[in-house]
CSV table of C-alpha atoms in Angstrom, one decimal:
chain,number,residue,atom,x,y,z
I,26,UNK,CA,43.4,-38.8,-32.2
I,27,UNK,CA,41.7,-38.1,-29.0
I,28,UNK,CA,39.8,-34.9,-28.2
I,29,UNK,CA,37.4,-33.3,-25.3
I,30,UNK,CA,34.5,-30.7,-26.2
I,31,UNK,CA,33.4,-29.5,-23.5
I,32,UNK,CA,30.5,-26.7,-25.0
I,33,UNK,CA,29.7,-24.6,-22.3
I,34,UNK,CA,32.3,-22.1,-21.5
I,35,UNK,CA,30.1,-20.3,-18.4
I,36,UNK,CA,27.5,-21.8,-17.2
I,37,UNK,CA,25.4,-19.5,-14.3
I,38,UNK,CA,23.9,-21.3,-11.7
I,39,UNK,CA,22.1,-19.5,-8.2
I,40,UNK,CA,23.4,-21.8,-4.7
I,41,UNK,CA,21.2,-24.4,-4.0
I,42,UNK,CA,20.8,-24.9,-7.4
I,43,UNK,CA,21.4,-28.0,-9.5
I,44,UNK,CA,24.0,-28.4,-11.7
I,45,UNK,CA,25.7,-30.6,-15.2
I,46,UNK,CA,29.0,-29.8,-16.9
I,47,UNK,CA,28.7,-31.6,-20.2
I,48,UNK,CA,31.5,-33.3,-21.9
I,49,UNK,CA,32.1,-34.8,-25.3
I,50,UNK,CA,34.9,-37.1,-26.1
I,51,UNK,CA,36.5,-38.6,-29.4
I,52,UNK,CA,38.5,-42.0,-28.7
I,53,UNK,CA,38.5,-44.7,-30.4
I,54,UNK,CA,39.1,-47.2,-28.1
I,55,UNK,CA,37.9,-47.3,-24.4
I,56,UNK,CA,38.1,-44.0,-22.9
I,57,UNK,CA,39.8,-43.0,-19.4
I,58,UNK,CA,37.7,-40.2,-18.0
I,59,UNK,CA,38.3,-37.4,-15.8
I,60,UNK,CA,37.0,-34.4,-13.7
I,61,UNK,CA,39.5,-32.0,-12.4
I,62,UNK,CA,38.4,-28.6,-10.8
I,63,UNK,CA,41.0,-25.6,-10.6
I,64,UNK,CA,39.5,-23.2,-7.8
I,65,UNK,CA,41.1,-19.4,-8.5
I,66,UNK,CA,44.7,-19.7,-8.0
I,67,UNK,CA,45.3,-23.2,-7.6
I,68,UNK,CA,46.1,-26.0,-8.6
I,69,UNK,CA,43.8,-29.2,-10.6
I,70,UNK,CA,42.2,-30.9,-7.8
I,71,UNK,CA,40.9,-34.6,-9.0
I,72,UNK,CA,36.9,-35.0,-8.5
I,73,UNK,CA,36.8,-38.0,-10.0
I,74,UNK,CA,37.3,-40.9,-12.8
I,75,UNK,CA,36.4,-43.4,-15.1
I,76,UNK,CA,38.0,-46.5,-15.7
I,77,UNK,CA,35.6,-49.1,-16.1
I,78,UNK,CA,32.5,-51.0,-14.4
I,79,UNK,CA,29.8,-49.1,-13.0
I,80,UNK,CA,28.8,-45.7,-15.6
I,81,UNK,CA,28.3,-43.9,-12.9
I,82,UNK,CA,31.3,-42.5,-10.8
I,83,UNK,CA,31.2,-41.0,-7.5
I,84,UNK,CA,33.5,-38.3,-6.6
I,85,UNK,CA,34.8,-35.7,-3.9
I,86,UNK,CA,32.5,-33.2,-2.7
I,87,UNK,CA,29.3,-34.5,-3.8
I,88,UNK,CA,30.5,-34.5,-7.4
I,89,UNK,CA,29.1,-37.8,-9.4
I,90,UNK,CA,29.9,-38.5,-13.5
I,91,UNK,CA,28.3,-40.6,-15.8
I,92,UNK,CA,29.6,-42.3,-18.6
I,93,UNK,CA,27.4,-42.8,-21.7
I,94,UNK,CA,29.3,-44.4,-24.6
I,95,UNK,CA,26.3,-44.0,-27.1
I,96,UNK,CA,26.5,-40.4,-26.5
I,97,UNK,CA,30.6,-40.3,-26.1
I,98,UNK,CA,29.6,-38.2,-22.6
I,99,UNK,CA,31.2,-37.9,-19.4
I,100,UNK,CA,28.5,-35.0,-17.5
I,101,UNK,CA,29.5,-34.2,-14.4
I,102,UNK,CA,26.8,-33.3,-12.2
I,103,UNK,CA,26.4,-32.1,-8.4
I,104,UNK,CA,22.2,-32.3,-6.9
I,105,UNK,CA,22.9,-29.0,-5.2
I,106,UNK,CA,25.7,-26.3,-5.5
I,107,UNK,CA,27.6,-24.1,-3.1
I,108,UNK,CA,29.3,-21.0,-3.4
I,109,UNK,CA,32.2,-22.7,-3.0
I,110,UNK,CA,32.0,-24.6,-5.9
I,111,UNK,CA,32.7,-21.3,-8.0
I,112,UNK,CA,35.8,-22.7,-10.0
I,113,UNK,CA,37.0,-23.7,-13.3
I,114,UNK,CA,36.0,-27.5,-14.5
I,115,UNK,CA,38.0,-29.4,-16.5
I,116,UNK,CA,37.2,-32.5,-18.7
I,117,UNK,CA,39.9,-34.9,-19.7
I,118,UNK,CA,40.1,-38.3,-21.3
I,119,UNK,CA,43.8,-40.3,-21.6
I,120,UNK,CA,44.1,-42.7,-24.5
I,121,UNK,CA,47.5,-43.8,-25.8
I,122,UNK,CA,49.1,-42.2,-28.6
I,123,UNK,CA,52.2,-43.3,-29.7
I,124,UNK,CA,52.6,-45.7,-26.8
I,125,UNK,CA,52.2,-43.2,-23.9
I,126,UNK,CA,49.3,-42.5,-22.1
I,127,UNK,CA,49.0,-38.8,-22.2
I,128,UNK,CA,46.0,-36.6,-21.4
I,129,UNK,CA,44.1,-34.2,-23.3
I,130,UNK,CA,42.0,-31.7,-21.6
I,131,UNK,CA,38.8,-29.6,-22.7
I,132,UNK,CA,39.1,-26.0,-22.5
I,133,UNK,CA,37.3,-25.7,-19.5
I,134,UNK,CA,33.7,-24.8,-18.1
I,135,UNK,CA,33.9,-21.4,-15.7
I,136,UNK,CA,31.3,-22.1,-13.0
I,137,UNK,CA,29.6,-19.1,-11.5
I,138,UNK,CA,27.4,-19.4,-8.1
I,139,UNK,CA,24.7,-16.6,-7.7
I,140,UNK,CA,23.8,-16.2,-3.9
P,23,UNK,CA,52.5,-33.3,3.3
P,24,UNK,CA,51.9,-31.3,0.0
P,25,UNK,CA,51.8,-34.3,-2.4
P,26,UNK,CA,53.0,-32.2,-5.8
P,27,UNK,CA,54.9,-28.5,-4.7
P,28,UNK,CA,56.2,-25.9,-7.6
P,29,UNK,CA,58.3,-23.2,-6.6
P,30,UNK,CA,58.3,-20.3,-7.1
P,31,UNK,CA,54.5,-19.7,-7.0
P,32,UNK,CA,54.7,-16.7,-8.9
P,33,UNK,CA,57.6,-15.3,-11.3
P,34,UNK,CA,58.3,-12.1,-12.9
P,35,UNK,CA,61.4,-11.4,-15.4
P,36,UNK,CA,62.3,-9.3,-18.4
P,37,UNK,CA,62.7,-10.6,-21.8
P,38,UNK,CA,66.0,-12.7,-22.6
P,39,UNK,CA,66.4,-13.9,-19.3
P,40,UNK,CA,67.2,-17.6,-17.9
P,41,UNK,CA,65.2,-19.2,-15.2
P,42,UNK,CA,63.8,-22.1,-13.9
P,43,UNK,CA,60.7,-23.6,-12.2
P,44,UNK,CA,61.4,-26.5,-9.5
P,45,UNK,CA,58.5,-29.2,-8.9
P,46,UNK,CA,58.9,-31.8,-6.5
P,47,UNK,CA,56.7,-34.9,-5.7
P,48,UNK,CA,56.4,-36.9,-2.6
P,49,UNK,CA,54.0,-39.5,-3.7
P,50,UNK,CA,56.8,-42.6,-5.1
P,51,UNK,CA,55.8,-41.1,-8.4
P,52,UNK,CA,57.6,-42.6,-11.1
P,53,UNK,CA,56.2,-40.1,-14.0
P,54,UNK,CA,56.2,-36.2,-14.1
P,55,UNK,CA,54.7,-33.7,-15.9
P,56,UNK,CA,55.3,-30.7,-17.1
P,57,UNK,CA,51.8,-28.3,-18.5
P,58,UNK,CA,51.4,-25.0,-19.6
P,59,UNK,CA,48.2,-23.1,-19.2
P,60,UNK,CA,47.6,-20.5,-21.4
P,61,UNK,CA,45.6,-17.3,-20.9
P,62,UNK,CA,42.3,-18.7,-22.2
P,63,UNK,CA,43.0,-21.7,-19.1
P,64,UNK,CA,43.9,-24.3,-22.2
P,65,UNK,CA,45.9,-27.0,-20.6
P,66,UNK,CA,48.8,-28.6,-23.1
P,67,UNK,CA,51.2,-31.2,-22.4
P,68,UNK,CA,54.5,-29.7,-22.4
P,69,UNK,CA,56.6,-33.1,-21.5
P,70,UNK,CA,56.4,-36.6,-19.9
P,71,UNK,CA,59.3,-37.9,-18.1
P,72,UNK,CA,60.2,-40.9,-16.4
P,73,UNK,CA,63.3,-42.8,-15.2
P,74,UNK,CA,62.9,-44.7,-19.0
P,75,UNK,CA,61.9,-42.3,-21.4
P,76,UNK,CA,61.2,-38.1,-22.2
P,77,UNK,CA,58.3,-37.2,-24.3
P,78,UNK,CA,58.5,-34.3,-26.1
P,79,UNK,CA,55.4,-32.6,-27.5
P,80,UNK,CA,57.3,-31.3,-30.7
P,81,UNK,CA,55.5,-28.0,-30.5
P,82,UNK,CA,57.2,-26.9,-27.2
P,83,UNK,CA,60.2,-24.8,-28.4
P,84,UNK,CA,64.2,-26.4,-27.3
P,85,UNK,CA,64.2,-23.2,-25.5
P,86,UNK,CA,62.1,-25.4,-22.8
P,87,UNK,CA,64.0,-28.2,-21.6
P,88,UNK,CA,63.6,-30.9,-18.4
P,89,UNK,CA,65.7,-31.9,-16.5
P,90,UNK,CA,65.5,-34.5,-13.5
P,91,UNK,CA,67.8,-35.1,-10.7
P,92,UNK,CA,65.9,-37.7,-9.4
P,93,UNK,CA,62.2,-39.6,-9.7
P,94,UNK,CA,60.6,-36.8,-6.7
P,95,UNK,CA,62.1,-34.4,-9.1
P,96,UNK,CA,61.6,-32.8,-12.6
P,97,UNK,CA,62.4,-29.0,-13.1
P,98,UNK,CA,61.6,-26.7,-16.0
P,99,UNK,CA,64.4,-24.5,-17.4
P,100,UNK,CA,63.4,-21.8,-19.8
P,101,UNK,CA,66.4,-20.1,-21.6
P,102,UNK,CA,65.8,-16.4,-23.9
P,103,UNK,CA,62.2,-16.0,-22.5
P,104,UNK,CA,59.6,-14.4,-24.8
P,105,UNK,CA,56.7,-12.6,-24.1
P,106,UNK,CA,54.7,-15.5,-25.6
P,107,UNK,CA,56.0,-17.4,-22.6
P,108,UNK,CA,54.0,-16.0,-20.1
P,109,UNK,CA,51.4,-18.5,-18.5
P,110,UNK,CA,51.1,-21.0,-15.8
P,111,UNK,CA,52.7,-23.7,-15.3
P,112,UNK,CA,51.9,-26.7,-14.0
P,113,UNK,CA,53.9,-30.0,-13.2
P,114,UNK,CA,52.0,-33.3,-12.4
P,115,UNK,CA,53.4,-36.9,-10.9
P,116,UNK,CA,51.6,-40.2,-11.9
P,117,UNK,CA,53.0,-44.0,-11.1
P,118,UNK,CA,54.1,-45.7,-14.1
P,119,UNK,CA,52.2,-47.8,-17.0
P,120,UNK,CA,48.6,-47.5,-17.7
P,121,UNK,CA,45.3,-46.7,-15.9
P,122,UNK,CA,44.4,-46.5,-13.4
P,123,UNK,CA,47.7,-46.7,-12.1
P,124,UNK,CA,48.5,-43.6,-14.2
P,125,UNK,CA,46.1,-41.0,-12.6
P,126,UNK,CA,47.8,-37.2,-12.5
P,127,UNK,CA,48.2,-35.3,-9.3
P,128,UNK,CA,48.9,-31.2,-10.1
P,129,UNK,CA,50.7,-28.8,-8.1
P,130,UNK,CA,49.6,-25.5,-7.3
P,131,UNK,CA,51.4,-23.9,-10.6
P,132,UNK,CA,53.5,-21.0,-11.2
P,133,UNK,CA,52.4,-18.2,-12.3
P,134,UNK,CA,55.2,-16.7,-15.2
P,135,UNK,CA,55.8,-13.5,-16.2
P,136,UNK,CA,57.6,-12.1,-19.0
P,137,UNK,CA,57.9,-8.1,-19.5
């Protein structure tokens, strides 16, 4: 069965600052990756994903991921972080149990951006 | 356009009651989704619908049941509601078959109640 560990439930991090969300996956096969972020009150905005080809993926708002199958990691990390990037992160990989891709998501890393 | 739209946003009722969430999707979706997010933000599949098949994760209780008057469309009725009931909700739309094509798009979520 697939999972998502995603270890760090905070993580603290002052604007400006540099930042990685780790994530751990167990799939079998070859994973489908994903980044959502959930800003207060809303909905699960897409950042980005992993389908194949290059490890590391690009996303929205200076969001980049990269895939490391030795280490069964999909880190999401951003060079430098804004207030506005204060959200919940979500990590989640879709394999195909019982014929139907379905996702499973991690439990989520609660950012917090310190002026 | 808002691509995926629940309604209502936020919903308050007493124990025992009857009531539904609507979600509708403007993207040609052909698959919906129905999630529940719990208080600790864990995200779990409720139910996968398209015009072919319903998925049912066999936890959810047959007090939750989908039902879809058309592909932009999949609401959530909830019959006897229980305290236990009380989370978010959000629905999802994908296109059919496997990645990429099967990327999820979330709605904003509604926010349920039960006193």
């Amino acid at each position: 069965a697939q999972s998502v560990t995603q270890p760090d439930i905070h993580i603290t991090v002052s604007e400006g600052a540099s930042l990685e969300l780790r994530c751990n996956y167990s799939y079998g096969a070859t994973p489908y990756l994903f980044w959502y972020v959930q800003s207060p009150g809303q909905g699960l905005q897409l950042l980005l994903k992993y389908f194949s080809g290059d490890t590391l993926v690009q996303g929205i708002k200076g969001f980049e991921a990269e895939f490391k199958r030795s280490q069964s990691s999909f880190n999401l990390r951003k060079p430098s972080v804004h207030w506005s990037d204060a959200a919940e992160y979500f990590c989640a990989v879709l394999g195909l149990p019982g014929g139907s891709y379905i996702p499973t998501f991690g439990r989520g890393t609660s950012l917090i951006v310190h002026p | 356009d808002t691509a995926v739209s629940q309604t209502p946003k936020y919903l308050v009722t007493q124990m025992g009651n009857d009531k539904s969430i609507k979600c509708e999707q403007n993207l040609g979706h052909d698959t919906m989704y129905w999630y529940k997010q719990d208080s600790k933000k864990f995200l779990k599949i409720m139910f996968s619908y398209n015009n072919k098949e319903l998925i049912i994760n066999e936890t959810v209780p047959n007090r939750f049941s989908p039902k879809s008057p058309d592909k932009a469309h999949l609401n959530l009725h909830i019959n006897s509601l229980e305290l236990g009931d009380s989370a978010v909700y959000f629905c999802a739309s994908s296109q059919d078959g496997g990645p990429p094509r099967n990327t999820q798009y979330f709605g904003p979520g509604t926010r349920l109640t039960v006193l």
